[in-house]
Amino acid sequence: FSLKELHGIFPWLVESIFGSLDGIIVGWNLRCLQGRTNPTEYSVALDFLDPSGPMMKLVYKLQAEEYRYDFPVSYLPGPVKASIQEQVLPECSLYHNKVQFPSSGGLGLNLALNPFEYYMFYFAISLITQKSSPVTHPVSPSNSAYFILVDTYLKCFLPTEGSVLPPLSSNPGGAIPSPTPRSPAVPFTSYGMHHSSLLKRHIAHQPSVNADPASQEIWRSETLLQIFVEMWLHHYSLEMYQKMQSPHVKLEVLHYRLSISSKHHGSPAQSSYQALHAYQESFKPTEEHVRVVRLLVKHLHAFSNSLKPEPLSPSAHSHTASPLEEFKRVVIPRFVQEKLYIFLQHCFGHWPLDASFRAVLEMWLSYLQPWRYAPEKLPQSAEPLPRSVSDKWAAFIQENLLMYTKLFVGFLNRALRTDLVSPKNALMVFRVAKVFAQPNLAEMILKGEQLFLEPELVIPHRQHRLFMTPTLGGSFLSSWPPTITDASFKVKSHVYSLEGQDFQYKQMFGAEVRNLVLKLAQLICQAQQTAKSISDHPAETTASQTFFSWFGFTPSEMNGSYTGNDLDEIGQDSIKKTDEYLEKALEYLCQIFKLNEAQLTQMMMKCGTAQDENGKKQLPDCIESEDGLMLTPLGRYQIINGLRRFEVQYQGDTELQPIRSYENATLVRLLFRLSSALNERFADQMDVLCSREDFVGRLCRYHLTNPRLIQKIRYSPMVKNRTSQNWGPRISLRFLASYRTLVSLLMIYFIASWFYIGPVGCTFIILIGYFLYAVIMTFFYEGWKPHEH
């Protein structure tokens, strides 16, 4: 194909691979393509889209001719789309000199992108715009073709070793030039003095461009990262968007908006209501999206940590450092920090309170631990010991203070609203506590807070750049000596640039957060008690069962109590894991916040008193009122999280219970009539017998009364002024209507027939056996209460 033909089919080819922006064309569905289920298509897609594959060769071939392709602004992230539509230039240099207004009768704004940018825009945004098609087999996001390609592109264009590989050019010895600056078609206002790219700044400092060929290729690394960050992280609501802007920038934008007229292309200015609506984007990241962002974070840590040691001479640094080394130095604070912080805040505040939050949690913890991706390795003998965080990471912790402190408080608020009896939720608390309990980490965070809370010193030669951040005109590659900016200034700059000058900082080691930690510790103790009670419940149930209860001769099936719990399905192994996670998490929290052992002991003893004299679980927190027990807010919380519960029991006449599924309805009604007739006929005689104090009276009371009802009624909420009912001694034959009882009797008669025992003899043996059992139970039964007249 000629270049002109390739230029024409390139947009169609990209759309066929990644799908259309509106989701109508699915494309190759790389997010669901896995080698285990579709090995042929999987390998073909990876080979074709590899950085050295045919698709990239086509990209570089078109790049050499400086072709441009239109990308609609309407599919960009909400904040960027709204600002461009209002003719306010975003701070990211990726959009500079690329906005093209439509000709007369055109449909909307477009970005004029070179082939590499166009390809990467489609690749990155397909993670968000393309909906996963329904599949019949489980899909692992970490094994999908899309996830592997992201990892491959990061390793190729952001290498941790060596330099960026030069693009494959069709001309031998030829180089693909970097994009040339283009004049904007329409004047734009800006968020502030936007910084130029690393490439342009580096070339300006060099005596000759050809002296360093890598300077011509660093633009691919910067462009790739900017596209990934903009497409995956640049999503937030209007409130958060406005908070990120400094007061003078807001004033500048407002002044420009007021001066806008309809002279540009004859279209009226967008109304304020439409502008507000445009910024407020309903953004709901998926678990797969978060996993890809975590991959990006981990690679950027490894990329940044591969920076060569700085030379001793500061003057030599500015002349010998390659553009890739400069890029490594500023890649996280300049390109990622701000948008990732807002992305995490959005997830912490809007993600459902379920186990899927683990993906967000691990991504956050990966960012907090750059030392995990440092090239140095510990000796094998030191691996079992907890690894202490080196003091060299103090600067990173101080410049990312809010990532550690504010998001930790956000996690505490989430943990206090989750069910910690669940092993997955307990694991998340354990993971966070374990990370923050690393030796020396809490001390460095505390040092960062102290630096932020230091009184500000006004130094004349620094006043003009107070809190100058990259988004507001500052540059991390500026020529100012680093010794001028003290640690306190860096921490304040970080906090105020992310949250604004009026931000009220909440100390992680202050009294308010400490109270939250104590509440979490109390919740952990309660969850441990709940897990223990669930673990003990099956054993108690088994021990309480007798041989005769299986035959239906005990009133256990008639008391109407509900002893089950939804958490019973967890399993003994999971309950054991829950207890281990919570125990270690509590230990780590004590290490981090120096919790008082006396407080914890008292708290655990208080949780231990959740069992009363009969070994039953304590009722939820209630208060006495005129109508009986009323749940308090704490009691509602305990019920919702499964910490305590009421024993749901039938408290009426056991003879009038609804017919159960294991009973024969006809027999229940017939036996009720028979029992009622007998009770009415012999009521006086039974009352006299139960009033006797000898053995006969005890035997009659055991069989003709139900003393368990009075004992169990105390575990359920009941109306205070409810009139107590006394049904007196009576005969109950309802147990004979149970299918289990009927089947048991038939089996006994069938087995007796083998020994040539007839029905009458078998019935006599059953009655004699039960009478002996009743006599023994009367002797050893101590829970009976005298019959009340």
mmCIF file of N, CA, C and O in Angstrom, residues 664-701:
data_model
loop_
_atom_site.group_PDB
_atom_site.id
_atom_site.type_symbol
_atom_site.label_atom_id
_atom_site.label_comp_id
_atom_site.label_asym_id
_atom_site.label_seq_id
_atom_site.Cartn_x
_atom_site.Cartn_y
_atom_site.Cartn_z
ATOM 1 N N ASN A 664 -48.011 -32.821 58.796
ATOM 2 C CA ASN A 664 -49.197 -33.147 58.015
ATOM 3 C C ASN A 664 -50.355 -32.287 58.522
ATOM 4 O O ASN A 664 -50.732 -32.363 59.707
ATOM 5 N N ALA A 665 -50.889 -31.449 57.656
ATOM 6 C CA ALA A 665 -51.900 -30.481 58.069
ATOM 7 C C ALA A 665 -53.141 -31.163 58.633
ATOM 8 O O ALA A 665 -53.722 -30.723 59.647
ATOM 9 N N THR A 666 -53.598 -32.258 58.011
ATOM 10 C CA THR A 666 -54.803 -32.946 58.484
ATOM 11 C C THR A 666 -54.595 -33.527 59.879
ATOM 12 O O THR A 666 -55.450 -33.389 60.767
ATOM 13 N N LEU A 667 -53.425 -34.164 60.090
ATOM 14 C CA LEU A 667 -53.140 -34.741 61.390
ATOM 15 C C LEU A 667 -53.002 -33.665 62.465
ATOM 16 O O LEU A 667 -53.411 -33.862 63.621
ATOM 17 N N VAL A 668 -52.426 -32.520 62.107
ATOM 18 C CA VAL A 668 -52.284 -31.436 63.084
ATOM 19 C C VAL A 668 -53.656 -31.018 63.594
ATOM 20 O O VAL A 668 -53.873 -30.859 64.809
ATOM 21 N N ARG A 669 -54.599 -30.835 62.691
ATOM 22 C CA ARG A 669 -55.937 -30.400 63.099
ATOM 23 C C ARG A 669 -56.653 -31.476 63.911
ATOM 24 O O ARG A 669 -57.326 -31.178 64.923
ATOM 25 N N LEU A 670 -56.554 -32.756 63.489
ATOM 26 C CA LEU A 670 -57.227 -33.836 64.214
ATOM 27 C C LEU A 670 -56.633 -34.019 65.610
ATOM 28 O O LEU A 670 -57.368 -34.166 66.599
ATOM 29 N N LEU A 671 -55.289 -33.982 65.690
ATOM 30 C CA LEU A 671 -54.637 -34.164 66.984
ATOM 31 C C LEU A 671 -54.900 -32.983 67.906
ATOM 32 O O LEU A 671 -54.946 -33.143 69.135
ATOM 33 N N PHE A 672 -55.059 -31.781 67.331
ATOM 34 C CA PHE A 672 -55.377 -30.613 68.162
ATOM 35 C C PHE A 672 -56.762 -30.765 68.791
ATOM 36 O O PHE A 672 -56.962 -30.459 69.978
ATOM 37 N N ARG A 673 -57.710 -31.244 68.000
ATOM 38 C CA ARG A 673 -59.049 -31.465 68.540
ATOM 39 C C ARG A 673 -59.027 -32.540 69.623
ATOM 40 O O ARG A 673 -59.682 -32.399 70.681
ATOM 41 N N LEU A 674 -58.273 -33.604 69.396
ATOM 42 C CA LEU A 674 -58.179 -34.677 70.388
ATOM 43 C C LEU A 674 -57.520 -34.178 71.671
ATOM 44 O O LEU A 674 -57.992 -34.444 72.786
ATOM 45 N N SER A 675 -56.394 -33.408 71.516
ATOM 46 C CA SER A 675 -55.703 -32.874 72.693
ATOM 47 C C SER A 675 -56.604 -31.913 73.458
ATOM 48 O O SER A 675 -56.645 -31.934 74.700
ATOM 49 N N SER A 676 -57.348 -31.070 72.724
ATOM 50 C CA SER A 676 -58.246 -30.115 73.387
ATOM 51 C C SER A 676 -59.330 -30.840 74.169
ATOM 52 O O SER A 676 -59.691 -30.452 75.294
ATOM 53 N N ALA A 677 -59.855 -31.907 73.582
ATOM 54 C CA ALA A 677 -60.906 -32.676 74.285
ATOM 55 C C ALA A 677 -60.354 -33.326 75.545
ATOM 56 O O ALA A 677 -60.999 -33.302 76.612
ATOM 57 N N LEU A 678 -59.179 -33.921 75.457
ATOM 58 C CA LEU A 678 -58.567 -34.548 76.631
ATOM 59 C C LEU A 678 -58.246 -33.523 77.714
ATOM 60 O O LEU A 678 -58.453 -33.771 78.912
ATOM 61 N N ASN A 679 -57.692 -32.342 77.277
ATOM 62 C CA ASN A 679 -57.337 -31.318 78.257
ATOM 63 C C ASN A 679 -58.577 -30.761 78.960
ATOM 64 O O ASN A 679 -58.553 -30.466 80.156
ATOM 65 N N GLU A 680 -59.648 -30.604 78.185
ATOM 66 C CA GLU A 680 -60.875 -30.093 78.774
ATOM 67 C C GLU A 680 -61.501 -31.131 79.723
ATOM 68 O O GLU A 680 -62.045 -30.775 80.781
ATOM 69 N N ARG A 681 -61.392 -32.415 79.352
ATOM 70 C CA ARG A 681 -61.999 -33.485 80.162
ATOM 71 C C ARG A 681 -61.224 -33.732 81.455
ATOM 72 O O ARG A 681 -61.827 -33.952 82.518
ATOM 73 N N PHE A 682 -59.874 -33.682 81.388
ATOM 74 C CA PHE A 682 -59.053 -34.046 82.544
ATOM 75 C C PHE A 682 -58.250 -32.864 83.086
ATOM 76 O O PHE A 682 -57.196 -33.073 83.699
ATOM 77 N N ALA A 683 -58.691 -31.647 82.892
ATOM 78 C CA ALA A 683 -57.934 -30.464 83.331
ATOM 79 C C ALA A 683 -57.744 -30.446 84.834
ATOM 80 O O ALA A 683 -56.630 -30.214 85.339
ATOM 81 N N ASP A 684 -58.802 -30.700 85.593
ATOM 82 C CA ASP A 684 -58.705 -30.639 87.056
ATOM 83 C C ASP A 684 -57.780 -31.725 87.592
ATOM 84 O O ASP A 684 -56.969 -31.471 88.497
ATOM 85 N N GLN A 685 -57.890 -32.934 87.057
ATOM 86 C CA GLN A 685 -57.043 -34.024 87.529
ATOM 87 C C GLN A 685 -55.569 -33.728 87.255
ATOM 88 O O GLN A 685 -54.695 -33.992 88.094
ATOM 89 N N MET A 686 -55.235 -33.177 86.034
ATOM 90 C CA MET A 686 -53.846 -32.865 85.715
ATOM 91 C C MET A 686 -53.317 -31.761 86.608
ATOM 92 O O MET A 686 -52.138 -31.764 87.016
ATOM 93 N N ASP A 687 -54.174 -30.816 86.944
ATOM 94 C CA ASP A 687 -53.743 -29.710 87.805
ATOM 95 C C ASP A 687 -53.409 -30.215 89.203
ATOM 96 O O ASP A 687 -52.433 -29.770 89.821
ATOM 97 N N VAL A 688 -54.201 -31.157 89.689
ATOM 98 C CA VAL A 688 -53.938 -31.721 91.019
ATOM 99 C C VAL A 688 -52.643 -32.521 91.021
ATOM 100 O O VAL A 688 -51.823 -32.418 91.953
ATOM 101 N N LEU A 689 -52.436 -33.297 89.969
ATOM 102 C CA LEU A 689 -51.219 -34.105 89.905
ATOM 103 C C LEU A 689 -49.966 -33.234 89.849
ATOM 104 O O LEU A 689 -48.958 -33.519 90.489
ATOM 105 N N CYS A 690 -49.996 -32.162 89.056
ATOM 106 C CA CYS A 690 -48.819 -31.298 88.921
ATOM 107 C C CYS A 690 -48.555 -30.485 90.181
ATOM 108 O O CYS A 690 -47.446 -29.948 90.350
ATOM 109 N N SER A 691 -49.552 -30.382 91.076
ATOM 110 C CA SER A 691 -49.370 -29.602 92.301
ATOM 111 C C SER A 691 -48.682 -30.406 93.389
ATOM 112 O O SER A 691 -48.264 -29.843 94.413
ATOM 113 N N ARG A 692 -48.591 -31.696 93.221
ATOM 114 C CA ARG A 692 -47.961 -32.536 94.227
ATOM 115 C C ARG A 692 -46.457 -32.297 94.265
ATOM 116 O O ARG A 692 -45.831 -31.996 93.250
ATOM 117 N N GLU A 693 -45.841 -32.438 95.440
ATOM 118 C CA GLU A 693 -44.419 -32.192 95.627
ATOM 119 C C GLU A 693 -43.595 -33.476 95.624
ATOM 120 O O GLU A 693 -42.388 -33.423 95.825
ATOM 121 N N ASP A 694 -44.209 -34.615 95.409
ATOM 122 C CA ASP A 694 -43.471 -35.872 95.396
ATOM 123 C C ASP A 694 -42.981 -36.182 93.991
ATOM 124 O O ASP A 694 -43.067 -35.357 93.062
ATOM 125 N N PHE A 695 -42.499 -37.399 93.802
ATOM 126 C CA PHE A 695 -41.947 -37.798 92.500
ATOM 127 C C PHE A 695 -43.009 -37.797 91.416
ATOM 128 O O PHE A 695 -42.740 -37.425 90.265
ATOM 129 N N VAL A 696 -44.229 -38.198 91.745
ATOM 130 C CA VAL A 696 -45.308 -38.210 90.744
ATOM 131 C C VAL A 696 -45.581 -36.793 90.245
ATOM 132 O O VAL A 696 -45.794 -36.563 89.053
ATOM 133 N N GLY A 697 -45.559 -35.817 91.170
ATOM 134 C CA GLY A 697 -45.765 -34.430 90.752
ATOM 135 C C GLY A 697 -44.657 -33.932 89.851
ATOM 136 O O GLY A 697 -44.909 -33.225 88.856
ATOM 137 N N ARG A 698 -43.405 -34.295 90.170
ATOM 138 C CA ARG A 698 -42.280 -33.881 89.312
ATOM 139 C C ARG A 698 -42.395 -34.521 87.934
ATOM 140 O O ARG A 698 -42.128 -33.887 86.916
ATOM 141 N N LEU A 699 -42.806 -35.815 87.904
ATOM 142 C CA LEU A 699 -42.944 -36.503 86.631
ATOM 143 C C LEU A 699 -44.043 -35.863 85.787
ATOM 144 O O LEU A 699 -43.879 -35.656 84.574
ATOM 145 N N CYS A 700 -45.155 -35.506 86.396
ATOM 146 C CA CYS A 700 -46.248 -34.871 85.650
ATOM 147 C C CYS A 700 -45.860 -33.473 85.170
ATOM 148 O O CYS A 700 -46.202 -33.069 84.065
ATOM 149 N N ARG A 701 -45.159 -32.734 86.050
ATOM 150 C CA ARG A 701 -44.743 -31.386 85.617
ATOM 151 C C ARG A 701 -43.771 -31.447 84.448
ATOM 152 O O ARG A 701 -43.795 -30.584 83.569
#
